[in-house]
Coordinates of C-alpha atoms and ligand atoms in Angstrom, one line a residue:
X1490 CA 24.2 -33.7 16.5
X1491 CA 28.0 -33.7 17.7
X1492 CA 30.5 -36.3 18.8
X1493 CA 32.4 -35.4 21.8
X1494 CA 35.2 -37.8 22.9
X1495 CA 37.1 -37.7 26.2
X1496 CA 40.3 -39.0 26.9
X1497 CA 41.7 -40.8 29.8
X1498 CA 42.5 -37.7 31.5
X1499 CA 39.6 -36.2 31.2
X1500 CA 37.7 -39.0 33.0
X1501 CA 40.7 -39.7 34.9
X1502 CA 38.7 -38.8 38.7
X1503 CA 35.5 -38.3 39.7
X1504 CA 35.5 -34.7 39.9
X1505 CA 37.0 -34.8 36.5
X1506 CA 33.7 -36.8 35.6
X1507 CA 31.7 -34.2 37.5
X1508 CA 33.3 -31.5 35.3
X1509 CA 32.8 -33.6 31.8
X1510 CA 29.2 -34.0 33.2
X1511 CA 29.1 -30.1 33.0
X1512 CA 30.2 -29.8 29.4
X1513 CA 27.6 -32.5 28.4
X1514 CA 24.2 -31.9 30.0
X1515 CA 22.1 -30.1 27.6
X1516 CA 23.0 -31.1 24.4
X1517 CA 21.6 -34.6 22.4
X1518 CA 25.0 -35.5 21.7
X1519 CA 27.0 -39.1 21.4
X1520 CA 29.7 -39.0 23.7
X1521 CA 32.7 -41.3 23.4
X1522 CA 34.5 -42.2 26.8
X1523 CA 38.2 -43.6 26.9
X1524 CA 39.2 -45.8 30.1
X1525 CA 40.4 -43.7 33.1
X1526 CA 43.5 -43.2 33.2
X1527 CA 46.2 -45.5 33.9
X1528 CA 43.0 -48.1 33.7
X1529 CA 44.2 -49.6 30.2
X1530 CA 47.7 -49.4 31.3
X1531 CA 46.9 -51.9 34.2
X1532 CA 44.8 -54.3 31.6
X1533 CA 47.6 -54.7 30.3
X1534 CA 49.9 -55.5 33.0
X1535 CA 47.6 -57.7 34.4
X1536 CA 47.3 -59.8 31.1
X1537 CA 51.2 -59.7 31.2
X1538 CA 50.9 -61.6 34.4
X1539 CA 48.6 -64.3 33.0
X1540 CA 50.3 -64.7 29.8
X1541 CA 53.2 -65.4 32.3
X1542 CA 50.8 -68.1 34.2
X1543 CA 50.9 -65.8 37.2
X1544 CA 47.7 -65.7 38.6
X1545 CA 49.0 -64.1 42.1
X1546 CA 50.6 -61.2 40.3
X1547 CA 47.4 -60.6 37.9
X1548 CA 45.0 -60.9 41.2
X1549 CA 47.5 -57.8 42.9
X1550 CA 46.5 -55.6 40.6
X1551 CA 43.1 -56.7 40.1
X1552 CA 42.2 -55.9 43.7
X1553 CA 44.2 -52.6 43.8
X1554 CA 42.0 -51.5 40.9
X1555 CA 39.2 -52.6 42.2
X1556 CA 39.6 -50.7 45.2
X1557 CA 40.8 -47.5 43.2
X1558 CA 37.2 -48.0 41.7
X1559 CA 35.7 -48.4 45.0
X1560 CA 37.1 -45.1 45.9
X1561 CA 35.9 -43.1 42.7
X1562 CA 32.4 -44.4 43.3
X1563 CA 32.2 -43.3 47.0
X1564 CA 33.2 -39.7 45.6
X1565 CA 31.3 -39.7 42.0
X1566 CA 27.6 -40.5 43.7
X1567 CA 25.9 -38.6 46.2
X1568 CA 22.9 -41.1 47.4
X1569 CA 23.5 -44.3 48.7
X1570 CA 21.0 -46.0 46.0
X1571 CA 23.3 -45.2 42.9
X1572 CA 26.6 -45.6 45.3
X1573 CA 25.1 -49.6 45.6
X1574 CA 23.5 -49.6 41.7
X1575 CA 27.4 -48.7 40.5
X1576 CA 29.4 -50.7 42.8
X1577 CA 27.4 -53.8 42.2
X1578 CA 27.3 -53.4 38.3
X1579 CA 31.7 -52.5 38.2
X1580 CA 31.6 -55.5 40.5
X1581 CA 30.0 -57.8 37.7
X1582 CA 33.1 -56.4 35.2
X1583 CA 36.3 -57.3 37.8
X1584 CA 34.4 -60.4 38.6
X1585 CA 34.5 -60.8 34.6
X1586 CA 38.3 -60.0 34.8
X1587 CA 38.5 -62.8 37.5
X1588 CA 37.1 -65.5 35.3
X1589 CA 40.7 -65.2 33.6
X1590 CA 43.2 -66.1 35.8
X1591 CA 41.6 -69.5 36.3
X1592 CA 42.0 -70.7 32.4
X1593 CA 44.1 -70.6 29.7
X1594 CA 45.2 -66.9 28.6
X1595 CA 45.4 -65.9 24.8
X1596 CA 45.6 -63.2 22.6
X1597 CA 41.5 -63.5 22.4
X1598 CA 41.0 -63.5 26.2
X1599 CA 43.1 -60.4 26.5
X1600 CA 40.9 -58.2 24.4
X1601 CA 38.2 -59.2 26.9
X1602 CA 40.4 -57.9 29.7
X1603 CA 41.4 -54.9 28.1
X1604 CA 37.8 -54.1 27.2
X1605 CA 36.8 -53.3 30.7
X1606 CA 38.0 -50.2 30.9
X1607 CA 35.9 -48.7 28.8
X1608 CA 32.9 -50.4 30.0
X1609 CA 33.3 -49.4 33.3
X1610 CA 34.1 -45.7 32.5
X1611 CA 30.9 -45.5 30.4
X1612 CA 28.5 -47.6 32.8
X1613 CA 29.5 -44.9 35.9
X1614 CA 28.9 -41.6 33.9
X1615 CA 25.7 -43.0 32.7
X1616 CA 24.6 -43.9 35.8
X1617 CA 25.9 -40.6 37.1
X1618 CA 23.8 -38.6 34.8
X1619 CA 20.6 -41.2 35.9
X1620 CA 21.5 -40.0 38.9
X1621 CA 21.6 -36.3 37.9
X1622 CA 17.6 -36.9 36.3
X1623 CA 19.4 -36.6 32.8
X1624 CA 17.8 -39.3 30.6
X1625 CA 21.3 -41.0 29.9
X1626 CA 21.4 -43.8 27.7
X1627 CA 24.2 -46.2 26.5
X1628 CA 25.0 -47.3 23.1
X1629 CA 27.0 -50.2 23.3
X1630 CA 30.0 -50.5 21.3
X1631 CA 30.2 -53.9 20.8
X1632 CA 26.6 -53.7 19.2
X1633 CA 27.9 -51.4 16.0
X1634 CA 31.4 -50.8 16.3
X1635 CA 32.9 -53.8 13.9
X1636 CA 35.7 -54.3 11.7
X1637 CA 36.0 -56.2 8.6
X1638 CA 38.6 -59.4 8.1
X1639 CA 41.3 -56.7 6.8
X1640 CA 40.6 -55.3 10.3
X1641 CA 39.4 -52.0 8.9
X1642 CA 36.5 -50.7 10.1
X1643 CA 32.7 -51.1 8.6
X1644 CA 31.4 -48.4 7.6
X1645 CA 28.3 -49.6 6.6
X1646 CA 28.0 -52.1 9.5
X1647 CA 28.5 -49.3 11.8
X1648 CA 26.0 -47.0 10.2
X1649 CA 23.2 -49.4 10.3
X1650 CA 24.1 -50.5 13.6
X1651 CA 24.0 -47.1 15.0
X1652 CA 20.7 -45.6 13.2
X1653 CA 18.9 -48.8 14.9
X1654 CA 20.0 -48.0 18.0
X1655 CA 19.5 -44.0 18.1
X1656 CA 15.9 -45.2 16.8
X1657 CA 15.4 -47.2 19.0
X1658 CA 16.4 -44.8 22.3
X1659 CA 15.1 -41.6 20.2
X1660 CA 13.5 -39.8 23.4
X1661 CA 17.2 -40.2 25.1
X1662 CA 18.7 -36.8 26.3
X1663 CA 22.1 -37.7 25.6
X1664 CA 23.6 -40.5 24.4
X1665 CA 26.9 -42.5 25.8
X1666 CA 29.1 -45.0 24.4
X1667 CA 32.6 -46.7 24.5
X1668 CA 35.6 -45.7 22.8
X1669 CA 38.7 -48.4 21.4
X1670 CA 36.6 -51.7 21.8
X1671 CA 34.6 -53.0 18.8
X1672 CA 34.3 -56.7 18.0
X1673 CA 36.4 -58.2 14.4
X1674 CA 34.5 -60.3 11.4
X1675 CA 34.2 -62.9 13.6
X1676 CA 32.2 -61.4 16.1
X1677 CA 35.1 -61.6 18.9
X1678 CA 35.6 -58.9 21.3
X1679 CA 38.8 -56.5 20.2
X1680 CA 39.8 -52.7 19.6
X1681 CA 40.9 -50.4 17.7
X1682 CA 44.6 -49.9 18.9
X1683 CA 45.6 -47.7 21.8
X1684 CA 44.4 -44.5 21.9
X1685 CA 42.1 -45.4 19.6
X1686 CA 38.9 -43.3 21.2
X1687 CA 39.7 -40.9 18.8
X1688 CA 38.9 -43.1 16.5
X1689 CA 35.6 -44.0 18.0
X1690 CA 34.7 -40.4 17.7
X1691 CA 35.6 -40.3 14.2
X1692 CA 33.8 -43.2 12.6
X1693 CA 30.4 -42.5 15.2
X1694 CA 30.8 -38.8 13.8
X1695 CA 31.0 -40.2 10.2
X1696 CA 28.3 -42.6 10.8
X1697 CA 25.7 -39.7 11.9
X1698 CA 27.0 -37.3 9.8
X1699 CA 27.6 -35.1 12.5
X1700 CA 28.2 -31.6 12.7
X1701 CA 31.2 -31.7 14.2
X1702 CA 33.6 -34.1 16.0
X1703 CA 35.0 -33.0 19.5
X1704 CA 38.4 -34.8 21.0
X1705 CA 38.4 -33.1 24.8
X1706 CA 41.7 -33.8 26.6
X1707 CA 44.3 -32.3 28.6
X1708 CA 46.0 -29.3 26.4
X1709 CA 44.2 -26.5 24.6
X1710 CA 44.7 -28.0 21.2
X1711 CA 47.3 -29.0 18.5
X1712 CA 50.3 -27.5 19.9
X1713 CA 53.2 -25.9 17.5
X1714 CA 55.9 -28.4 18.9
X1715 CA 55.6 -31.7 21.3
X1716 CA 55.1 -30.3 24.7
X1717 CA 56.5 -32.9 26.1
X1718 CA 60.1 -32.4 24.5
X1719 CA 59.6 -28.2 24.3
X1720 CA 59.2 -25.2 26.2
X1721 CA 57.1 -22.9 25.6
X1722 CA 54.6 -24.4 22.6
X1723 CA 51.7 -22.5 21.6
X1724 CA 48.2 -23.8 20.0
X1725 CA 47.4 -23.6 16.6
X1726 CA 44.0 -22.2 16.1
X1727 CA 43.3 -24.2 12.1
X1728 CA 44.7 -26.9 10.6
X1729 CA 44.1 -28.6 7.7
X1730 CA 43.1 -32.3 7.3
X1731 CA 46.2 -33.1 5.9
X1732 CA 47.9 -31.0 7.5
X1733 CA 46.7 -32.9 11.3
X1734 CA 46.9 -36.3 9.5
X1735 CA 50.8 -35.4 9.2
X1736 CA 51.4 -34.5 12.4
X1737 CA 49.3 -37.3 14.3
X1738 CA 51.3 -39.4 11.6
X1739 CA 54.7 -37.8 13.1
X1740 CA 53.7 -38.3 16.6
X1741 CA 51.3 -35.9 17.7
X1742 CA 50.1 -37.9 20.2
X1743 CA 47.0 -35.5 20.5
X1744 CA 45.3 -36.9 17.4
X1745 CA 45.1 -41.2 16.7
X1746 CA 46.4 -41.2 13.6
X1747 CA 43.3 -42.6 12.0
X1748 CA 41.1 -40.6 13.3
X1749 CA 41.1 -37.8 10.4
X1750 CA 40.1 -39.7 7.9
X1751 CA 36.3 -40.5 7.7
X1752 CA 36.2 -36.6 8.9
X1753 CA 38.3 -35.9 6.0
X1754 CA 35.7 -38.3 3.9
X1755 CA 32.8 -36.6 5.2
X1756 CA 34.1 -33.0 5.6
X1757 CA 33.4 -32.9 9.5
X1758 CA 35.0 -30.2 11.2
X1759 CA 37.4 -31.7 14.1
X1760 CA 37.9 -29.4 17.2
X1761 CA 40.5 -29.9 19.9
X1762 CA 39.6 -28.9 23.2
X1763 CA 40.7 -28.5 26.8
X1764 CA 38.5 -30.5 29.4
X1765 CA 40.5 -28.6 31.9
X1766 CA 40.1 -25.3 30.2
X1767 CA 36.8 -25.9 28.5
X1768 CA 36.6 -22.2 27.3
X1769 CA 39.9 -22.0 25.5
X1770 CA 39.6 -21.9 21.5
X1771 CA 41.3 -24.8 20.9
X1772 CA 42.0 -26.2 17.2
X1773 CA 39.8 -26.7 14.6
X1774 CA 40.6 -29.0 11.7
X1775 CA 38.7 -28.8 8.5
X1776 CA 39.0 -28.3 4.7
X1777 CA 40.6 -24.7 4.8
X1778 CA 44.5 -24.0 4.8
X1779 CA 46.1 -20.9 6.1
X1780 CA 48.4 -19.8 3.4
X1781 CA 52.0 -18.9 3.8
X1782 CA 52.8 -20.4 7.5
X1783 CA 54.4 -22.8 8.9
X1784 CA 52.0 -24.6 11.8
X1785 CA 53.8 -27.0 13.8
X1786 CA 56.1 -29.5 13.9
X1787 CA 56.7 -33.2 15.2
X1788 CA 58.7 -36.3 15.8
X1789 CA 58.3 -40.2 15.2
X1790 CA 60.2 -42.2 17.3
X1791 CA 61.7 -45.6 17.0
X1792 CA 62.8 -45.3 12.9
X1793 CA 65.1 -47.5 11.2
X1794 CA 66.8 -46.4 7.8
X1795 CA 68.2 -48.5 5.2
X1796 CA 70.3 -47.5 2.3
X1797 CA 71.1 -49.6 -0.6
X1798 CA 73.7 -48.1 -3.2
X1799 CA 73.9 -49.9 -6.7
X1800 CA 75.9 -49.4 -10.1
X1801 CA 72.6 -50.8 -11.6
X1802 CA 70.7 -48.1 -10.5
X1803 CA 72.3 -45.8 -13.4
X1804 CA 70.2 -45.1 -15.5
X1805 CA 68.2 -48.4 -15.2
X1806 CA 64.2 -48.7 -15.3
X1807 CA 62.6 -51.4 -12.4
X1808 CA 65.4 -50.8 -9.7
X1809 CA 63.0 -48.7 -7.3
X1810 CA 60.3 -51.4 -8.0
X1811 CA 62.1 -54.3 -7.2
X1812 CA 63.7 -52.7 -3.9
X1813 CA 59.8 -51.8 -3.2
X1814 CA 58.6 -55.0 -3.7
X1815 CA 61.2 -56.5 -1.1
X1816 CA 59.0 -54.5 1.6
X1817 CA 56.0 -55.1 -0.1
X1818 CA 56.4 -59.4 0.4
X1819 CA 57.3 -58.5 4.2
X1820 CA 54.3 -55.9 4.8
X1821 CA 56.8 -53.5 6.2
X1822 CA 55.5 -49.7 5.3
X1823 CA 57.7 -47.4 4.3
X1824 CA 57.8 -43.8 5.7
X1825 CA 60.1 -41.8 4.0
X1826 CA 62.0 -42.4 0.4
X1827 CA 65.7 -40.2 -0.9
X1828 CA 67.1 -41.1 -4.1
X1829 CA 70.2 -40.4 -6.2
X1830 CA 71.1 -42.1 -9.1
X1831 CA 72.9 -44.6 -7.5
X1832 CA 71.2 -45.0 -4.1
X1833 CA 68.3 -45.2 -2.5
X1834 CA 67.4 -44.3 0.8
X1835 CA 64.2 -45.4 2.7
X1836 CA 62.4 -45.5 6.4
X1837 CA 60.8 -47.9 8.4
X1838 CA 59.3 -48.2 12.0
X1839 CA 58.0 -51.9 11.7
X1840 CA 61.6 -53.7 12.3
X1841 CA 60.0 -57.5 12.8
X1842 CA 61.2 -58.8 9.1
X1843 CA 64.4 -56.2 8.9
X1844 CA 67.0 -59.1 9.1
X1845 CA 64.6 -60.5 5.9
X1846 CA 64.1 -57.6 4.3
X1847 CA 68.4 -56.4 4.6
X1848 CA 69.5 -60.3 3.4
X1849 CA 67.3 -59.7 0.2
X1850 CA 68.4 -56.1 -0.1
X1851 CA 71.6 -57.7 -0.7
X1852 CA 70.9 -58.9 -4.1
X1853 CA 71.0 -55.2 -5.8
X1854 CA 73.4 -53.5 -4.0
X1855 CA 75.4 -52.5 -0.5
X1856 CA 73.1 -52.2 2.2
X1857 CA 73.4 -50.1 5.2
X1858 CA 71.3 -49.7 7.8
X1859 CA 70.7 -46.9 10.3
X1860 CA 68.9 -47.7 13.9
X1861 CA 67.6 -45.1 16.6
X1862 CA 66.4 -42.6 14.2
X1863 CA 63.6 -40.4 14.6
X1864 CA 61.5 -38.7 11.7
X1865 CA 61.1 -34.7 12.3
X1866 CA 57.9 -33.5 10.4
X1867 CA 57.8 -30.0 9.8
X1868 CA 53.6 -28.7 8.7
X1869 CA 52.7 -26.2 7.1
X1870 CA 51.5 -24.4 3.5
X1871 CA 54.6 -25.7 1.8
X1872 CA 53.5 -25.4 -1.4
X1873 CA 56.6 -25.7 -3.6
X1874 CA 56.1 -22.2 -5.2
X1875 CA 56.2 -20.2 -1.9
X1876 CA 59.9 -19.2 -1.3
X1877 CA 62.1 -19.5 2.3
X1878 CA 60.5 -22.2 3.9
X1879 CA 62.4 -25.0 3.3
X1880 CA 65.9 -22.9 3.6
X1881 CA 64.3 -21.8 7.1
X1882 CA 63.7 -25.3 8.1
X1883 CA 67.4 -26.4 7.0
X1884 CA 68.7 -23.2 8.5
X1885 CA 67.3 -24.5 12.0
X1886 CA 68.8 -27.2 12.0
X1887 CA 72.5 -26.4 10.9
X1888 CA 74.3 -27.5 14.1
X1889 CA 72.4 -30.9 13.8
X1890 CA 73.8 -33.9 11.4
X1891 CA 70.6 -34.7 9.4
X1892 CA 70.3 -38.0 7.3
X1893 CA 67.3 -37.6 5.2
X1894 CA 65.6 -34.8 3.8
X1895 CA 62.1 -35.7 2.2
X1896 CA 60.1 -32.8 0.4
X1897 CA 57.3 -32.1 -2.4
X1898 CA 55.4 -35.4 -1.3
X1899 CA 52.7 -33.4 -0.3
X1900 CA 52.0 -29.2 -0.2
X1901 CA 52.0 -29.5 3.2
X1902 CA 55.0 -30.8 5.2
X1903 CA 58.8 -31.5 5.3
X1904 CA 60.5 -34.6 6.9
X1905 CA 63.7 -34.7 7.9
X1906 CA 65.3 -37.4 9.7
X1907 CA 67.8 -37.4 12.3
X1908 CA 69.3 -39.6 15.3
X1909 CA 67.1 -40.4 18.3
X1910 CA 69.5 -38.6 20.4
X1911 CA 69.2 -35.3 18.6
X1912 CA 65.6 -35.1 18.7
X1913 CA 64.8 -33.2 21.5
X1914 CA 67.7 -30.7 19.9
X1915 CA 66.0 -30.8 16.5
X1916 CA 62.7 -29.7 18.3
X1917 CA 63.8 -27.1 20.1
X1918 CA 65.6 -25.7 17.4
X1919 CA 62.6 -25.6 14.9
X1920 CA 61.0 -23.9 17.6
X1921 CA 63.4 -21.6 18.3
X1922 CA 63.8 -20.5 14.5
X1923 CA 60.2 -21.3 13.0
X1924 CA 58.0 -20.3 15.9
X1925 CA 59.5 -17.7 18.9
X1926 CA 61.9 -15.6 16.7
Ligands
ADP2396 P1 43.8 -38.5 25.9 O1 44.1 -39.4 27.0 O2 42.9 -37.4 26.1 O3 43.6 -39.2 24.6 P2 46.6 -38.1 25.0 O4 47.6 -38.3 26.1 O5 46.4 -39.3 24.1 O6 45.2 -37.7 25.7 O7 47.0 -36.8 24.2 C1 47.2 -35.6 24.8 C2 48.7 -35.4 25.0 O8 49.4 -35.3 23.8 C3 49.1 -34.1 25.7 O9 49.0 -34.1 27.1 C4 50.5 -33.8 25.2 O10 51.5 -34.2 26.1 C5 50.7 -34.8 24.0 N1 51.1 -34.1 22.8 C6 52.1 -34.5 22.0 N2 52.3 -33.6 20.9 C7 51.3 -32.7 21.1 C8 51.0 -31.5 20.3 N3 51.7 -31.2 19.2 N4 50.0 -30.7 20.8 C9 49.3 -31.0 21.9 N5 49.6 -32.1 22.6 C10 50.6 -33.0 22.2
LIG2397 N1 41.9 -46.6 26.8 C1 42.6 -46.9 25.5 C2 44.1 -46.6 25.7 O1 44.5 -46.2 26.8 C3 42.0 -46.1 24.4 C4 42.1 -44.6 24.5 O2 42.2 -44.0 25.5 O3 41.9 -44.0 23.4 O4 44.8 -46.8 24.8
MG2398 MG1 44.8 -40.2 23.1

């Protein structure tokens, strides 16, 4: 069995749904289904609205979604019967939206709201394929998909969950379920971040053991550079798990950054593919690494850097430690570390305690502090014993003031950060050297 996911895009019409419909007839898979697109976008908006106690605003957008939806119906069913069987079931979901701008709005009420989406993506392909004579059955999310009170995800909750329910709907000929929305340890409705089908896909996949996981979107795969910043990108055909962890780390925004993980765990093969091009390779990501190339690169936005320089650094044991630990009592990750032996430097993209975090600083040294930065992740077999790549990398970037340099971490990738307003320079450049000469 295989677990196919499919993005917003992907679902984003219905004759994008026809066309996913396509791909999926025939096989028993478990298919994961994101929100159309722009759908979780407006969620949002609309629970901006009633956090701001305006119920006119919320009710605007409501009823132009709602009629979007009415639209996509109309054009996704061909009989009248399953035209009336949808509209009156993504009726019972806005009118569940409704309920909302009458009462008190919280943090719990909006993961009710932003819920929907994938509920009603997943109620009108299912019903689509009913419609088709396919044997379509849903899995509902919030039945097996649970985090723990660390918010982590359950394995074994999710396992259990999820061999009852394929028991129970054994003769189904496919199976169809939400992506992003689970419920916590307290059995409230919430999700797993945005864009976080991927991550759906990943923990079903590693649930069943499947024999492969499938993320369908809009581009033919992990591409060498962001397309969004660079011309002319290419796909690359293998990655390695570590490798794709880096670079959905860095910003890929292809890949959730969770999402290799329990496919790492359970060596499932990932494979990126393109709904809109469904018989292009795409990339697969498994256990192998191509030696002696450089794969891709990308860039994490929104990076602060601090610096603090001490005379007690020299040559003193517990410095790093104590600097760490300063992070550590504000749960602020760090990204990236540069010493010298009278400095450290370090990264950050979670700035809510960095007026904390810089007034304790103070105690061991000068601080400085760097804003707008981004983090440019070059990936690759950068195994410190092959010879060129790092000088390539630094060549690349010669016209471009760097701050940070972070290698040998791992054998597979080089970070380098700069300012945000050399990224798009720092890409193309990489490019231009690592990839087209
Ligand atoms: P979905 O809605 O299917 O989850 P996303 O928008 O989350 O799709 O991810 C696909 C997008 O990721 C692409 O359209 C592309 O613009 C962007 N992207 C950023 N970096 C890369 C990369 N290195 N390779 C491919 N796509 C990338
Ligand atoms: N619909 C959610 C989002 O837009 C989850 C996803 O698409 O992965 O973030
Ligand atoms: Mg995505």
């Amino acid at each position: 069995m295989k677990v196919l996911k499919f993005g917003g895009t992907s679902v984003g019409s219905a004759q994008r749904m026809k066309d996913v419909a396509k791909l999926i007839v025939g096989n028993r898979d478990i298919v994961v289904l994101s929100a159309m697109s722009g759908t979780t976008n407006s969620l949002v908006e609309i629970s901006d609205y009633l956090y701001k106690k305006n119920p006119d605003g919320a009710n605007e957008i409501i009823n132009k979604l709602a009629q979007k939806y009415d639209g996509h119906i109309d054009e996704l069913y061909s009989t009248n019967e399953y035209k009336q069987k949808a509209k009156e079931q993504i009726k019972t979901y806005f009118d569940h939206i409704r309920t909302f701008t009458k009462d008190l709005f919280t943090l719990f009420e909006e993961k009710v709201v932003l819920a929907q989406g994938e509920l009603i993506s997943t109620a009108m392909m299912n019903l689509y394929l009913q419609e088709l004579g396919v044997n379509s059955v849903l899995l509902p999310a919030l039945e097996y998909m649970r985090t723990d009170k660390n918010a982590e995800p359950d394995p074994l909750y999710i396992k259990e969950q999820l061999s009852k329910l394929l028991e129970e709907y054994k003769d189904a000929d496919i199976y169809i379920t939400q992506g992003y929305i689970c419920r916590n340890a307290y059995g409230e409705i919430d999700n797993l971040q945005r864009g976080g089908s991927d991550y759906t896909a990943s923990l079903v996949g590693a649930a069943i053991h499947a024999e492969e996981i499938q993320i369908w979107t809009d581009i033919d795969g992990m591409h060498n550079n962001d397309p969004r910043y660079v011309d002319n990108t290419s796909p690359v055909r293998q990655l390695h798990f570590e490798e794709a962890a880096e670079l959905a780390y860095f910003g890929a925004k292809i890949l959730h950054p969770t999402c290799i993980l329990p496919a790492k765990l359970n060596n499932i093969p990932v494979r990126l593919l393109n709904t809109i091009q469904p018989e292009a390779p795409g990339t697969i990501i498994s256990n192998e690494t191509e030696k002696g190339k450089i794969k891709a690169v990308a860039a994490k936005d929104n990076i602060t850097s601090i610096k603090i320089k001490s005379g007690r650094m020299l040559l003193a044991t517990g410095f790093l430690r104590k600097v760490f630990e300063i992070f550590e009592n504000y749960q602020t990750p760090i990204d990236m570390v540069t010493t010298s032996e009278v400095g450290v430097s370090v990264t950050i993209d979670n700035r809510k305690h960095l007026e904390e975090i810089v007034d304790d600083l103070k105690k061991f040294g000068t601080v400085t502090v760097d804003e707008e930065m981004v983090i440019v992740c070059v990936v690759g077999d950068l195994e410190w014993e092959n010879i060129g790549f790092e000088a390539r990398i630094i060549h690349a970037l010669k016209e471009i003031p760097v701050r940070m340099i972070s290698y040998g971490g791992s054998n597979y990738n080089v970070s380098l950060l700069v300012k945000s307003a050399d990224k798009k320079r720092a890409l193309q450049a990489l490019s231009s050297h690592l990839f087209n000469d």
